[in-house]
Structures are given as structure tokens and as C-alpha cells.
Coordinates of C-alpha atoms (C1' of nucleotides) in Angstrom, one line a residue:
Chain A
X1 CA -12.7 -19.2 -9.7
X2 CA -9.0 -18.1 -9.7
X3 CA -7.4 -20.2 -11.9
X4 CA -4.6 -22.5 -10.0
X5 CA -0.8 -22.8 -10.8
X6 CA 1.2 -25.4 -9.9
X7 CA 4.7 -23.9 -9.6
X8 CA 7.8 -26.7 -10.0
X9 CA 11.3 -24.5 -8.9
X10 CA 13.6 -26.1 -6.6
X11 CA 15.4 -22.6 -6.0
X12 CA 13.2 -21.0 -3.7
X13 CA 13.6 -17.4 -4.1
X14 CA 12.6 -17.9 -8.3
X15 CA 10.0 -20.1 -6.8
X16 CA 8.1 -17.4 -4.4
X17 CA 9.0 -14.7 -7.2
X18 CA 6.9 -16.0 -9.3
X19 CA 4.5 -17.1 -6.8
X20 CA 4.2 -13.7 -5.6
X21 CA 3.5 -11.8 -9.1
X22 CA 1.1 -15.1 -10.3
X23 CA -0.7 -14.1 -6.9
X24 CA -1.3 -10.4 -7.8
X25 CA -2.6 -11.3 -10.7
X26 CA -5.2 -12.9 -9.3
X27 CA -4.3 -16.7 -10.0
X28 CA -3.9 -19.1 -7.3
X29 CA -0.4 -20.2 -6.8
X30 CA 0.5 -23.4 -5.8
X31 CA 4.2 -24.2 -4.6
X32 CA 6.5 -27.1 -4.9
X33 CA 10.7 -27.5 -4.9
X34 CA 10.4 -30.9 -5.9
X35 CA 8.5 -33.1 -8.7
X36 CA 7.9 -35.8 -6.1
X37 CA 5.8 -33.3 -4.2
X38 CA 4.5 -32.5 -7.3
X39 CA 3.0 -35.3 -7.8
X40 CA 1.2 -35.9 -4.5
X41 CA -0.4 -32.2 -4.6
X42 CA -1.7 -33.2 -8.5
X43 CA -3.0 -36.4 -6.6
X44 CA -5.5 -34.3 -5.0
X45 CA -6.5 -31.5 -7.1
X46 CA -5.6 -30.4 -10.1
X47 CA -3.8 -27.3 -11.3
X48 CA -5.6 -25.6 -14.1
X49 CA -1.6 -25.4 -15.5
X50 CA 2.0 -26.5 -14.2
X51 CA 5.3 -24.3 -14.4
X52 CA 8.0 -26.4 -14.4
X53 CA 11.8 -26.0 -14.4
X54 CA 13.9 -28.4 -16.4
X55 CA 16.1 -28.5 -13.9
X56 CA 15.4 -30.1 -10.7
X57 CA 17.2 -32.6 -8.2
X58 CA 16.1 -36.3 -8.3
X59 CA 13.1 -36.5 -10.7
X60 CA 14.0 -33.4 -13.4
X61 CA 11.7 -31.6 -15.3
X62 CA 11.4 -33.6 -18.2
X63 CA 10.7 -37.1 -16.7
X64 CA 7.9 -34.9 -14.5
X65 CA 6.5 -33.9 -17.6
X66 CA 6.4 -37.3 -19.5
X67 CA 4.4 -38.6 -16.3
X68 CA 2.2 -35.7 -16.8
X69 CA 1.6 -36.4 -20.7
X70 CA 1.5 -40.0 -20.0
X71 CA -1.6 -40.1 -16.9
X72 CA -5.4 -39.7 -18.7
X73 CA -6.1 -37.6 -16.0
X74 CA -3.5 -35.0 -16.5
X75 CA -2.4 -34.9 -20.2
X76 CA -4.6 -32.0 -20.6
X77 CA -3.0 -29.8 -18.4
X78 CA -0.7 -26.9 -19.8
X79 CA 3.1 -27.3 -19.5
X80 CA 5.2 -24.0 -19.0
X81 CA 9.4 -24.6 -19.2
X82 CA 11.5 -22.5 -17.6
X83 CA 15.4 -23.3 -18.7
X84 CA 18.5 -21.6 -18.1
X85 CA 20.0 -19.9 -21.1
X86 CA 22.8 -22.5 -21.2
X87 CA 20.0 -25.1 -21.8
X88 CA 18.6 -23.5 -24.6
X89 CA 19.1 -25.7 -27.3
X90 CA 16.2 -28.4 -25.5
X91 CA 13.9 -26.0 -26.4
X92 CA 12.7 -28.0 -29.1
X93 CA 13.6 -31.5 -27.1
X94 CA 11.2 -30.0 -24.7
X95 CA 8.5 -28.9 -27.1
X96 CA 8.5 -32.3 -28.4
X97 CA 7.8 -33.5 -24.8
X98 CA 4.8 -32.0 -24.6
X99 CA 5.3 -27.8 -23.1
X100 CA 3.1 -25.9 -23.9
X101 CA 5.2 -22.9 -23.9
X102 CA 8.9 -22.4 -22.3
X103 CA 10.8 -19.6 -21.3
X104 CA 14.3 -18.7 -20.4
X105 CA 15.8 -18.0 -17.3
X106 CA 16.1 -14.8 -16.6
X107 CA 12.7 -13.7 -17.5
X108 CA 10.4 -10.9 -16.5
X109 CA 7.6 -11.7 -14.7
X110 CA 5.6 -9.4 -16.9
X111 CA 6.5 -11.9 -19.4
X112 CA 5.4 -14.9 -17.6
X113 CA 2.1 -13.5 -17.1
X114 CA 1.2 -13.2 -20.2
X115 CA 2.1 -16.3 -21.8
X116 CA 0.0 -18.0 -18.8
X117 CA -2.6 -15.3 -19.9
X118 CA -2.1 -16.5 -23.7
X119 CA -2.6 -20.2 -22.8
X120 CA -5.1 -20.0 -20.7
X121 CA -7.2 -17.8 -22.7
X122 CA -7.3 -20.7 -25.0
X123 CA -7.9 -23.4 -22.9
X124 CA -10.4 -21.8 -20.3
X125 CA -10.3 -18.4 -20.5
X126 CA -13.1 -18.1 -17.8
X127 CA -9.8 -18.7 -15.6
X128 CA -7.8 -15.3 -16.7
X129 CA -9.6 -13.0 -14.4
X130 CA -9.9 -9.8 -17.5
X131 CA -13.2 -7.9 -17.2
X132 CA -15.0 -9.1 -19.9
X133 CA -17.6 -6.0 -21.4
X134 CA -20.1 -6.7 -23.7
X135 CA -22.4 -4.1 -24.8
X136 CA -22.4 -2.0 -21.9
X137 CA -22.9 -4.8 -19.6
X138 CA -19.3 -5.6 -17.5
X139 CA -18.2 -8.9 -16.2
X140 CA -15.4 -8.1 -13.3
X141 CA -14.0 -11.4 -11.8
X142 CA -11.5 -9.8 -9.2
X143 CA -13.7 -7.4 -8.1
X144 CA -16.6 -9.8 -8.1
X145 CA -19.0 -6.9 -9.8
X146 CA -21.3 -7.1 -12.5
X147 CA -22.4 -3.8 -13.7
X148 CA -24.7 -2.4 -16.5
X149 CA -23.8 0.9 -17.7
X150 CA -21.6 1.2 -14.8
X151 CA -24.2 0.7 -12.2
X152 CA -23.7 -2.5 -10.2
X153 CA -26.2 -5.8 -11.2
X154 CA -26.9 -8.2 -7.8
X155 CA -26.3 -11.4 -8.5
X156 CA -25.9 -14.9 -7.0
X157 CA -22.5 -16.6 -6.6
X158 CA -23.4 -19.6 -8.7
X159 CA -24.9 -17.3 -11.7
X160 CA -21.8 -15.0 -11.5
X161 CA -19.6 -17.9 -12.3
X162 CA -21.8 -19.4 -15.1
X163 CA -22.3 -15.7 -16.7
X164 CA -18.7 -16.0 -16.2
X165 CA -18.3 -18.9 -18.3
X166 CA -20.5 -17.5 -20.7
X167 CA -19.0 -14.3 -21.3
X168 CA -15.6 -16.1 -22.1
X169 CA -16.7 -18.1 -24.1
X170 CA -19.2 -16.3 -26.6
X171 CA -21.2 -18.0 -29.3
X172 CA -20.1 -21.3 -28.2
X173 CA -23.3 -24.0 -27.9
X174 CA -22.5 -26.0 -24.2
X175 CA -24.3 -29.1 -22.9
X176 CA -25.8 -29.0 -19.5
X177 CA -23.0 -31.5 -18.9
X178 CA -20.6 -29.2 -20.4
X179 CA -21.5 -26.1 -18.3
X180 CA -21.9 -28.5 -15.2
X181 CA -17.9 -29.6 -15.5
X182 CA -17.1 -25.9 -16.2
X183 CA -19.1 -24.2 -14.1
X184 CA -20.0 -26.4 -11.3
X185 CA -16.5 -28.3 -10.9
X186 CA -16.1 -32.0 -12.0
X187 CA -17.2 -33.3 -8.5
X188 CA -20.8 -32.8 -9.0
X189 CA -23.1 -35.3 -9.1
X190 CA -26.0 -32.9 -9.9
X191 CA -28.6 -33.3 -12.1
X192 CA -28.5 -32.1 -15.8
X193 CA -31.9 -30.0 -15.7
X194 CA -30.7 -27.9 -12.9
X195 CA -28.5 -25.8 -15.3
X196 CA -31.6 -25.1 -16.8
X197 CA -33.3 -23.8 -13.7
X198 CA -29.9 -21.3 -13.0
X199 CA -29.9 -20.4 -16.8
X200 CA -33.1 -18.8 -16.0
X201 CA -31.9 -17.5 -12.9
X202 CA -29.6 -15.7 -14.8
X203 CA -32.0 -14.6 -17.6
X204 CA -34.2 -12.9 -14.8
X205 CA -31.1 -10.7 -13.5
X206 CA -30.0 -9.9 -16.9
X207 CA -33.6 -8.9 -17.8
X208 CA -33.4 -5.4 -15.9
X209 CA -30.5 -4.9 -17.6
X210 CA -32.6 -5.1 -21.1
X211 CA -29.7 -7.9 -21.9
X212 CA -32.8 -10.3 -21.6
X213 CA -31.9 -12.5 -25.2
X214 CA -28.4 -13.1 -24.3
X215 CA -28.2 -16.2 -23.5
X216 CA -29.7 -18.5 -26.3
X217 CA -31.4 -21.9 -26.1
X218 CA -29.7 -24.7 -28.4
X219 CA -32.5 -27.6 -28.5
X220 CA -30.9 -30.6 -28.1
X221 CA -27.6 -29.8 -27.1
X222 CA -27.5 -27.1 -24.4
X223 CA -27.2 -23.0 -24.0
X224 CA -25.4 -20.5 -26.0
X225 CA -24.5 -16.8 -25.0
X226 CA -25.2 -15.1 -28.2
X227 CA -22.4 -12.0 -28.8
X228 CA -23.2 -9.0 -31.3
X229 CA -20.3 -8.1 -32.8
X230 CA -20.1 -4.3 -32.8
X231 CA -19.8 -3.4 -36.6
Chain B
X1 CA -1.5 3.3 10.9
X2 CA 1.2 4.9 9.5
X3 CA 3.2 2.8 6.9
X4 CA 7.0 1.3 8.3
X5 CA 9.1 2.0 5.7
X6 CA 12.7 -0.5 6.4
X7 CA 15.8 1.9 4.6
X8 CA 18.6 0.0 4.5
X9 CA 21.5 2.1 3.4
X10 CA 25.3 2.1 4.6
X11 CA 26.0 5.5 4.1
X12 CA 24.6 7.5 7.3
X13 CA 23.9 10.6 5.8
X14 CA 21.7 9.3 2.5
X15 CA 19.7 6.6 5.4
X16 CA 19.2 10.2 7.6
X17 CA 17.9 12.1 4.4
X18 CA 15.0 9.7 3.5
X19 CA 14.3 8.8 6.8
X20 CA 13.7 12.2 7.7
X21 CA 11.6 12.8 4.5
X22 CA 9.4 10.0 5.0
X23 CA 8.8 11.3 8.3
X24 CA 7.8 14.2 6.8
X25 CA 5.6 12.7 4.1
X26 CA 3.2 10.7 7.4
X27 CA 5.6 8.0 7.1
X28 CA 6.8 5.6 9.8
X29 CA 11.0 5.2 8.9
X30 CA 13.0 2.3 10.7
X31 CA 16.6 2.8 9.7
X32 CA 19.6 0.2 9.3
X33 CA 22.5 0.3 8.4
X34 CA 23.3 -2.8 7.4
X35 CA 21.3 -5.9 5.5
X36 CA 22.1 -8.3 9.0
X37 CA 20.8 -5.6 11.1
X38 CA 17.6 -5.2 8.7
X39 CA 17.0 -8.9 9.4
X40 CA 16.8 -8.3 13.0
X41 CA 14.6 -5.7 12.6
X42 CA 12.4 -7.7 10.0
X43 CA 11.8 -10.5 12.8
X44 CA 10.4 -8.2 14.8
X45 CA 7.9 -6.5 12.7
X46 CA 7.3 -6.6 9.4
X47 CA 7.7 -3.1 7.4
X48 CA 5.1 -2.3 5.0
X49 CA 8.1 -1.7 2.6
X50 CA 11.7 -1.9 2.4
X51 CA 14.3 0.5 0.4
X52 CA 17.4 -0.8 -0.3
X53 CA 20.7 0.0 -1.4
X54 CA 22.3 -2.2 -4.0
X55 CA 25.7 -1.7 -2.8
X56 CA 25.8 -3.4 1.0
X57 CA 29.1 -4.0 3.0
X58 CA 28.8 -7.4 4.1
X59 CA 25.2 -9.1 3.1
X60 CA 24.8 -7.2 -0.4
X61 CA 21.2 -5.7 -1.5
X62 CA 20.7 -8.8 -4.3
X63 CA 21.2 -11.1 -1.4
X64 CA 19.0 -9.4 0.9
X65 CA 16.4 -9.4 -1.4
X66 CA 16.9 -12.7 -2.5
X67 CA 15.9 -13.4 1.4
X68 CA 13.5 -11.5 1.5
X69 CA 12.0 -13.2 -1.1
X70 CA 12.6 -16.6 -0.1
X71 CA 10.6 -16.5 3.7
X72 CA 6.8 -16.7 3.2
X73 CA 6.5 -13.8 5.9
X74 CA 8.3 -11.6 4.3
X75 CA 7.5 -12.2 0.4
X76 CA 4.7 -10.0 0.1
X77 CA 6.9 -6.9 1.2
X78 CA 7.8 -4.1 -1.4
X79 CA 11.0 -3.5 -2.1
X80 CA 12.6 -0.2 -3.8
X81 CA 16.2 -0.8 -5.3
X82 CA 18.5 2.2 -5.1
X83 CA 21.5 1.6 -7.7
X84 CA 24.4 4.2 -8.4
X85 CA 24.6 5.5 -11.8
X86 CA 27.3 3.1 -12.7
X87 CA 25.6 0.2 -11.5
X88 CA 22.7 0.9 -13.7
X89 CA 23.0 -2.5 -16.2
X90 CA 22.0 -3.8 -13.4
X91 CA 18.2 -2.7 -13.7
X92 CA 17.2 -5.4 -15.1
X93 CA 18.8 -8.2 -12.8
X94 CA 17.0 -6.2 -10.0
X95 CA 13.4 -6.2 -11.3
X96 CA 14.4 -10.0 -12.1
X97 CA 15.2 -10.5 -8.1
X98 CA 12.3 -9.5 -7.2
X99 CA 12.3 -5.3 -6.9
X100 CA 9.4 -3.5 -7.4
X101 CA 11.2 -0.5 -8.1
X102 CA 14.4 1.1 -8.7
X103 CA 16.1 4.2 -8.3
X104 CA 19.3 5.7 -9.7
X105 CA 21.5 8.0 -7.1
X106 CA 21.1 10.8 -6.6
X107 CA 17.7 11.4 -6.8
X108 CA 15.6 13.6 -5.2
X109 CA 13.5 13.0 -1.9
X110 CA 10.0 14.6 -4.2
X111 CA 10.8 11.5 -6.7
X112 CA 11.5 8.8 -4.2
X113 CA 8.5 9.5 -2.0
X114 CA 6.6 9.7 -5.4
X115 CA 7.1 6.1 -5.9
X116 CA 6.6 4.7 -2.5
X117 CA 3.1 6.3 -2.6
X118 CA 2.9 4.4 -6.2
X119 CA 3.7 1.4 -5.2
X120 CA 1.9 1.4 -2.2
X121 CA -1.2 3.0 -3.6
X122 CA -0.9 -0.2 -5.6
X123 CA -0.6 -2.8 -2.9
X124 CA -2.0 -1.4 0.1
X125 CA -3.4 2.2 -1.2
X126 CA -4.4 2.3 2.9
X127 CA -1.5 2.7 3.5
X128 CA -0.9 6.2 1.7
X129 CA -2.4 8.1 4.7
X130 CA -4.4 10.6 2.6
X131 CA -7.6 12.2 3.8
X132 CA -10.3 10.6 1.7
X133 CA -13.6 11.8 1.0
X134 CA -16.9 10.3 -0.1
X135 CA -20.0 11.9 0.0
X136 CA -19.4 14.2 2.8
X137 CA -18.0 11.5 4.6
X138 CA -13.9 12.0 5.2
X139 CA -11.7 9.6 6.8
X140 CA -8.3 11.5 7.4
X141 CA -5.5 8.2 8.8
X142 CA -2.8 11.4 10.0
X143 CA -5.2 12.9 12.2
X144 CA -7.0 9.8 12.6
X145 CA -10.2 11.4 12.6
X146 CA -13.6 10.8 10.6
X147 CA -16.4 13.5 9.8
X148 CA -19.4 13.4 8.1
X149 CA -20.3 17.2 7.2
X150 CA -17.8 18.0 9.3
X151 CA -19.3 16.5 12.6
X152 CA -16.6 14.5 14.0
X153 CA -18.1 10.7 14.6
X154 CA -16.7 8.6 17.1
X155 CA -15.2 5.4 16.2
X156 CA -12.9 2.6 17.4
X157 CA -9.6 1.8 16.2
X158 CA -10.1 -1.2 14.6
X159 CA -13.4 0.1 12.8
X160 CA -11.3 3.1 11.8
X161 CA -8.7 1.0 10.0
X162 CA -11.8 -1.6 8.6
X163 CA -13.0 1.8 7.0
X164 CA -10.0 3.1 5.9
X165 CA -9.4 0.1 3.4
X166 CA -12.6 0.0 2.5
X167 CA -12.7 3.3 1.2
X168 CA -9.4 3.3 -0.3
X169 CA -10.3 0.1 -1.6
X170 CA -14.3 1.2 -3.6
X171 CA -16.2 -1.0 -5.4
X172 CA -13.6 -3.5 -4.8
X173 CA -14.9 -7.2 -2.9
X174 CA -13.0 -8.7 -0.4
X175 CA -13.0 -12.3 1.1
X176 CA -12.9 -12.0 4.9
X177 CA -9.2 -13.6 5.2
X178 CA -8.2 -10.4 2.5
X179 CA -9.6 -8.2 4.9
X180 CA -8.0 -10.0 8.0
X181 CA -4.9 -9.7 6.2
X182 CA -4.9 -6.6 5.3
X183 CA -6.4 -4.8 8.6
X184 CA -5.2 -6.8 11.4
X185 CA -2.2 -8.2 10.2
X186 CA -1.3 -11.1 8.7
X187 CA -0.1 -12.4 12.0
X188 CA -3.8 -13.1 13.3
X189 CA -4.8 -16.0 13.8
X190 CA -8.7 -14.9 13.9
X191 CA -11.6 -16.3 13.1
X192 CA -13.1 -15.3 9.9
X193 CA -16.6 -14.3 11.3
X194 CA -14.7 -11.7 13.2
X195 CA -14.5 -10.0 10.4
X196 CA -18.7 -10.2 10.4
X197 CA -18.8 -8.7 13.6
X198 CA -17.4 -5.5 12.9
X199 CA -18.6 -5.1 9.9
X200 CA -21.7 -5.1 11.8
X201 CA -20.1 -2.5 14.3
X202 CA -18.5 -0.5 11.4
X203 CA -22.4 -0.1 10.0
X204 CA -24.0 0.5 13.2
X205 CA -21.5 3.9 13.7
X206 CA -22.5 4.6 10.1
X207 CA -26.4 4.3 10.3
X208 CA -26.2 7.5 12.1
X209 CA -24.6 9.2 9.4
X210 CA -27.5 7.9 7.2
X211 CA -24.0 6.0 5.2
X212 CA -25.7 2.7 6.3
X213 CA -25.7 0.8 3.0
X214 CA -22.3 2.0 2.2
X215 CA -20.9 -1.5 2.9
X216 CA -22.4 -4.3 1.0
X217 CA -22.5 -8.2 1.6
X218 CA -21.4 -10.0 -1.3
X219 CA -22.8 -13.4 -0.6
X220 CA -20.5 -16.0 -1.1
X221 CA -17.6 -14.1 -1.0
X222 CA -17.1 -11.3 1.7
X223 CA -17.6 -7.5 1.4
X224 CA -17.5 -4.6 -0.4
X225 CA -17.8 -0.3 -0.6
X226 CA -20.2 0.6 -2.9
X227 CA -19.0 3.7 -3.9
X228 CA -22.1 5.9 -5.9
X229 CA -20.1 7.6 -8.7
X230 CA -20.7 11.3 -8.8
X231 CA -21.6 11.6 -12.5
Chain C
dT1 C1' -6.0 -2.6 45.1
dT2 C1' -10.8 -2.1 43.2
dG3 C1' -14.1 -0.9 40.2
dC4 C1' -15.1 1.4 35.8
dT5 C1' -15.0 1.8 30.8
dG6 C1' -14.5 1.1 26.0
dG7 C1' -13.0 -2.1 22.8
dT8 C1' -12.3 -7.1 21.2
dG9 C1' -13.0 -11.8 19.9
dT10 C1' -16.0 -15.8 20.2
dC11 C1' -20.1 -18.1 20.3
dA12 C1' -25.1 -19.5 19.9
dT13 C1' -29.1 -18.2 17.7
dA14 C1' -32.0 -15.7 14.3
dT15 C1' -32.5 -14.3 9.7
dT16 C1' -31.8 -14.2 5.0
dT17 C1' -30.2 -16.0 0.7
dT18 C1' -29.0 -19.5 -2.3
dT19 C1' -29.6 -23.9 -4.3
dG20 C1' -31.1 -28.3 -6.1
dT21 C1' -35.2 -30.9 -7.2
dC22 C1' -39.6 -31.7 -8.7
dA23 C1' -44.2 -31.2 -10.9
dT24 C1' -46.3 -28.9 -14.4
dA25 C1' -46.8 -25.6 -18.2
dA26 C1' -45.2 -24.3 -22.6
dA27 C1' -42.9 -24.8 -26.8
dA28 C1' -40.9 -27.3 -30.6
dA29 C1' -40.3 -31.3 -33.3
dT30 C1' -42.1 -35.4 -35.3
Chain D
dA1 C1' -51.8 -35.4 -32.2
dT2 C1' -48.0 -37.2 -30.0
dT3 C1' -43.6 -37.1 -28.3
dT4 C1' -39.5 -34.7 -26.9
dT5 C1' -37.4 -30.9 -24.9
dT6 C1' -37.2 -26.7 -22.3
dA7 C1' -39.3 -23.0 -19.1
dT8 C1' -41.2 -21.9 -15.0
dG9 C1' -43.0 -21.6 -10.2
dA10 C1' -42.9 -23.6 -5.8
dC11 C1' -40.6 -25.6 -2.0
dA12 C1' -37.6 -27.5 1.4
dA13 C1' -33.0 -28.1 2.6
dA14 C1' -28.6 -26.2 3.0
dA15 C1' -25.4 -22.5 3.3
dA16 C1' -24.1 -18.0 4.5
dT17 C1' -24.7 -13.9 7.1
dA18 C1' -26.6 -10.8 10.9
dT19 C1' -27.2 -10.1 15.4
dG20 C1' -27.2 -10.0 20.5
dA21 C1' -24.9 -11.6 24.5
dC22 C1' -20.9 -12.4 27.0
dA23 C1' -16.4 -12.9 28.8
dC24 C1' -11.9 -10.9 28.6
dC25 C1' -8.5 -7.4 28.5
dA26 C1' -6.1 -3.0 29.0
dG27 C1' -6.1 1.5 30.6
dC28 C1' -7.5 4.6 34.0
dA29 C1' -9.4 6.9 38.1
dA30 C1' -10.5 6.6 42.7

DNA sequence: TTGCTGGTGTCATATTTTTGTCATAAAAAT
DNA sequence: ATTTTTATGACAAAAATATGACACCAGCAA
């Protein structure tokens, strides 16, 4: 569920300081002083998003991320660019590549988390690991808890995650295939119809909850958690 | 039980204050005067934190740190800066390196063993060594002794320490290498179903207290304290 | 030494929970 | 009424956890 972070930093004490405060915060870091190495971890799984210096010996940051950009596979991924101050006027060359966001050496860590935070939220914010609280009913993904006006809710791993999914991403119809990628990982080769037997799963546990109607059926497309906005 | 707390201070008679305070406080204190010594000791066994003087003949503070930072067995460690007031500007480089805390000189013993509780409270709130109590059940780590209405119950060590993070730890789920990690010692190489088997011992010296479903399974995942809020 | 004793880690086996699929019922759309 | 889509209950396989047994180790007393 943690949400993976490929770290790119060929000076090593940079490299495990941000690998330490990414791992507090609950993500799942991933290290590498070199883009070559890079490269062969992306080969077999991955990150949800890359931190990458500009600087680094043999391939650099730049080329790394133009191979990035330029593989179907991988273009989607978010791009983070740390650069020294020195190098400051690239920020816009390396916006243009393809970043996502960049930052400049030094920075707080603080700082680092929440632009992560901010970039993730938009592209999967199931990944950022906030409690998520709807109407009294509490989503907890470091603490693995669901609760219900504070009292805890049993419940499966596999309907955590999609409630999970859910949560984050409020009134937002999904296909079955949709939730499966999300939800399931891309590796699946399960059928469609089983989302449909763990949506229900999931309606039964909510039903003690009185939370029964909150996740909606959309005919013909998929499921939708429905949110009421608190006037 | 008791935390290690690594001070690493040239000037004898500051190391001989805090050491003697944290001695006072439950601490364990390992003094040294200088960063190469503090390596030597680090080899050996790893603190649970480490305070450190900016200002270092020979091997400075930054550097140290930097070290500190750069060996995956020593990474996780805490470390507390301690700056003199004219060094101050250099707060910010510090928390950059990698500090988790700093302190200006002088300060006062109260203030310093303040923060170490902080951070540790934060980190590794076992560590803290204060008596906790939960529904007539209290663990105190000093005496390292556990009653339940005031009836002493007997229990191993390693049960002892298993408990003591839980409850420091409520409501909280842990994977099994978390709890490996943070009760034997990241140097184990143990199995993970280990962990299983003293959770099953932990519970069996509980059912008598009529505490049996104070540890939960969460399925999937590992364990947790379910901790009943008293409204 | 020798023989206890309590505490540990590992393993094999029992038990429980979770999970994916399918057949059928129910509901909605045409 | 017919077709399409979703909901539900049952079930067996798979995965995860609980448990009991056992061997090993350290400390200790005889």
C-alpha cells in the first residue's frame, strides 16, 4: 500500500536523508547512487514516483529523465529535481524535460514531503497514507484501522485497500478494470465480476456502521463511493 | 531496556553533566569524547540516540553526522545537535544534515532531557521507560515489573519487552519484521513466525488477567493493542 | 561434572480467514 | 417480454495464523 519512491542521489548521506524521513512518513523508499542502477530496479517494478538529482556521474539526471519520458511504460511516473543552487537557472530547462516538481539543494525535508504529498495526492492519492474521515467513519492507512465513531470496524485486507481507494477518491465513477489496476495491482489476471463480489463484501462491513449507501452502483461502467459534502 | 544514549562531547565536564542526568532520568549514558572514539563505540552497539556536539576536535559533529547517516545500520539513530550560541546560523545546516534536534549551550539538563523523551516518544515511545497503565493493567520498564490490580504477574523478558511496545504503541498495527525490529533488535536474523509464537505466549500470561483479547490479529498484516478508550 | 529449570527459536500440523469463481436471483434497460 | 447488467449465496482452494511439541541454551544448585 505504501506508496514507493525511487531515490536517484549519488552522495550518499543526501541519499539515506531523504530515505530516512520518506520512510517515517510511511512511503517505501527505494535507493540508488547511480541512473544505471536506476534503470534496472524500474525494470522490475515500478516506483509510484522518482527523485532524481540533476547531477550525477556517467548518465546525469537529465538524460535519466528523457529515458523516463521517452519509455510507454514509465512516462507516467512523477519526476522530482533536486539541483544545487548554482544550477538554478535549469529550472525551467528541467521543467521542460518533463519534472514534475524540483527543488533546490539545501532543502528541508519537511519540504520534500510535502511536495511528494502534493503530487501524489493528485495522481493516486490512495498512496499518501493521510487518514481519510468521512462522516464519522475513519480510514487510517498506517495504522491499518477502520473506525466508526472511534470504535474500530473489522475488516479484510483486500476490502481495506479498495475502501481505501474509494475514500481517496470520492465521487469518482471506476470500472471493475479500473479498481482492479488500482486496487488489485496491474499483475492480475482476475476476472472483472469479482470486484463486484468484494464491493459487496465491503457494503456488508460498512452496513453496521449505518454507512450502508456509500458506495454507489454506476450501470454500465463500474462503482462509485458517493461523498456528502458537509454544508 | 533502558535507552543508550551515545554523548559525544569534548569538554569533560558538559559530557559528565548529561551523562549523569540521563542516568538520573532511567537512562543508559555511553560517553565519548571524541567523534573516532564514538565510532568505535557505535560498532559495537548501536545507541538508541546520539547527542552531539557541533564543535569536535578532530572528526567535527557535521561530519559525524554525515556518517552516521551514510551506514544503513546506523541511519535510523536520532541525533540531538548541541551548537554554542555563536554558532547558531548554523540551525538550519544541521536539521539539513540530518539532526533531529538542536540545542543552543548552555541549556539546562530539565530542557535537554525534555527533548530526548520527545523525540524518542516519537520514534521508539518504548523507549521512554515510563510506568504505563491500562485498565488496571501497569507495565513499569524501570522496575521491570507488570501488575494487574496490583498482583504482580510473572513474565519473561522477551514478553515483557513485546508488551511494553505494544502498549506504548495502542491501537497502532505492526507487521511482524516492525515488531522484530523494534523488540529484538534489528540485528536478528529471526524468523517472522517467531514473532507468532510469542504473541501466543504474551496472551497465554494475559488470559489470566482476563486481558486476553487485548492483542488483536490483523490478518494480512501483523498485530495490534486494542486499546478500549475510557470515555 | 551432572541434572534441573525457565526461556527461546523452529518446525509441523491444526484451525481459521480470506479469496476468486460460479450459478442463480434480482434489477434495470430495451 | 426479452436482454443486459448487477447482487447474492455457496463453495472449494489458497493463504495466513494459532498451537503444541521439541531441541537447545544459559544459569544455577547439588
Amino acid at each position: 500500500m505504501a506508496a514507493s519512491i525511487l531515490i536517484v542521489e549519488d552522495e550518499e548521506s543526501i541519499l539515506e536523508l531523504i530515505a530516512i524521513n520518506l520512510h517515517q512518513a510511511g512511503f517505501n523508499p527505494i535507493r540508488s547512487l547511480s541512473a544505471e542502477f536506476a534503470e534496472k530496479i524500474i525494470q522490475k517494478n515500478l516506483p509510484d514516483l522518482i527523485i532524481l538529482d540533476w547531477m550525477l556521474p556517467g548518465m546525469d539526471g537529465v538524460e535519466f529523465a528523457k529515458r523516463i519520458r521517452g519509455s510507454s511504460t514509465t512516462r507516467k511516473i512523477p519526476i522530482i529535481m533536486l539541483t544545487a543552487k548554482s544550477e538554478e537557472d535549469n529550472k525551467l530547462k528541467g521543467l521542460n524535460i518533463g519534472a514534475d516538481d524540483y527543488m533546490t539543494k539545501p532543502f528541508s525535508p519537511k519540504e520534500l514531503i510535502a511536495r511528494i504529498k502534493a503530487i501524489l495526492r493528485r495522481n493516486a492519492p490512495e498512496l499518501v497514507n493521510e487518514p481519510i474521515n468521512m462522516n464519522g467513519l475513519e480510514l487510517d492507512p498506517i495504522k491499518y484501522v477502520l473506525t466508526n465513531n472511534d470504535k474500530i470496524i473489522s475488516i479484510g485486507p483486500t476490502e481495506f485497500k479498495l475502501l481505501n481507494f474509494f475514500m481517496s477518491n470520492p465521487n469518482i465513477a471506476f470500472s471493475r478494470n479500473q479498481i482492479l489496476d488500482k486496487v488489485w495491482g496491474n499483475k492480475s489476471d482476475i476476472d472483472d465480476r469479482t470486484v463486484d463480489v468484494h464491493i459487496k463484501r465491503l457494503r456488508d462491513t460498512l452496513k453496521h456502521t449505518g454507512q450502508h449507501s456509500l458506495i454507489k452502483t454506476v450501470r454500465g461502467l463500474g462503482y462509485r463511493l458517493e461523498k456528502i459534502e458537509n454544508s
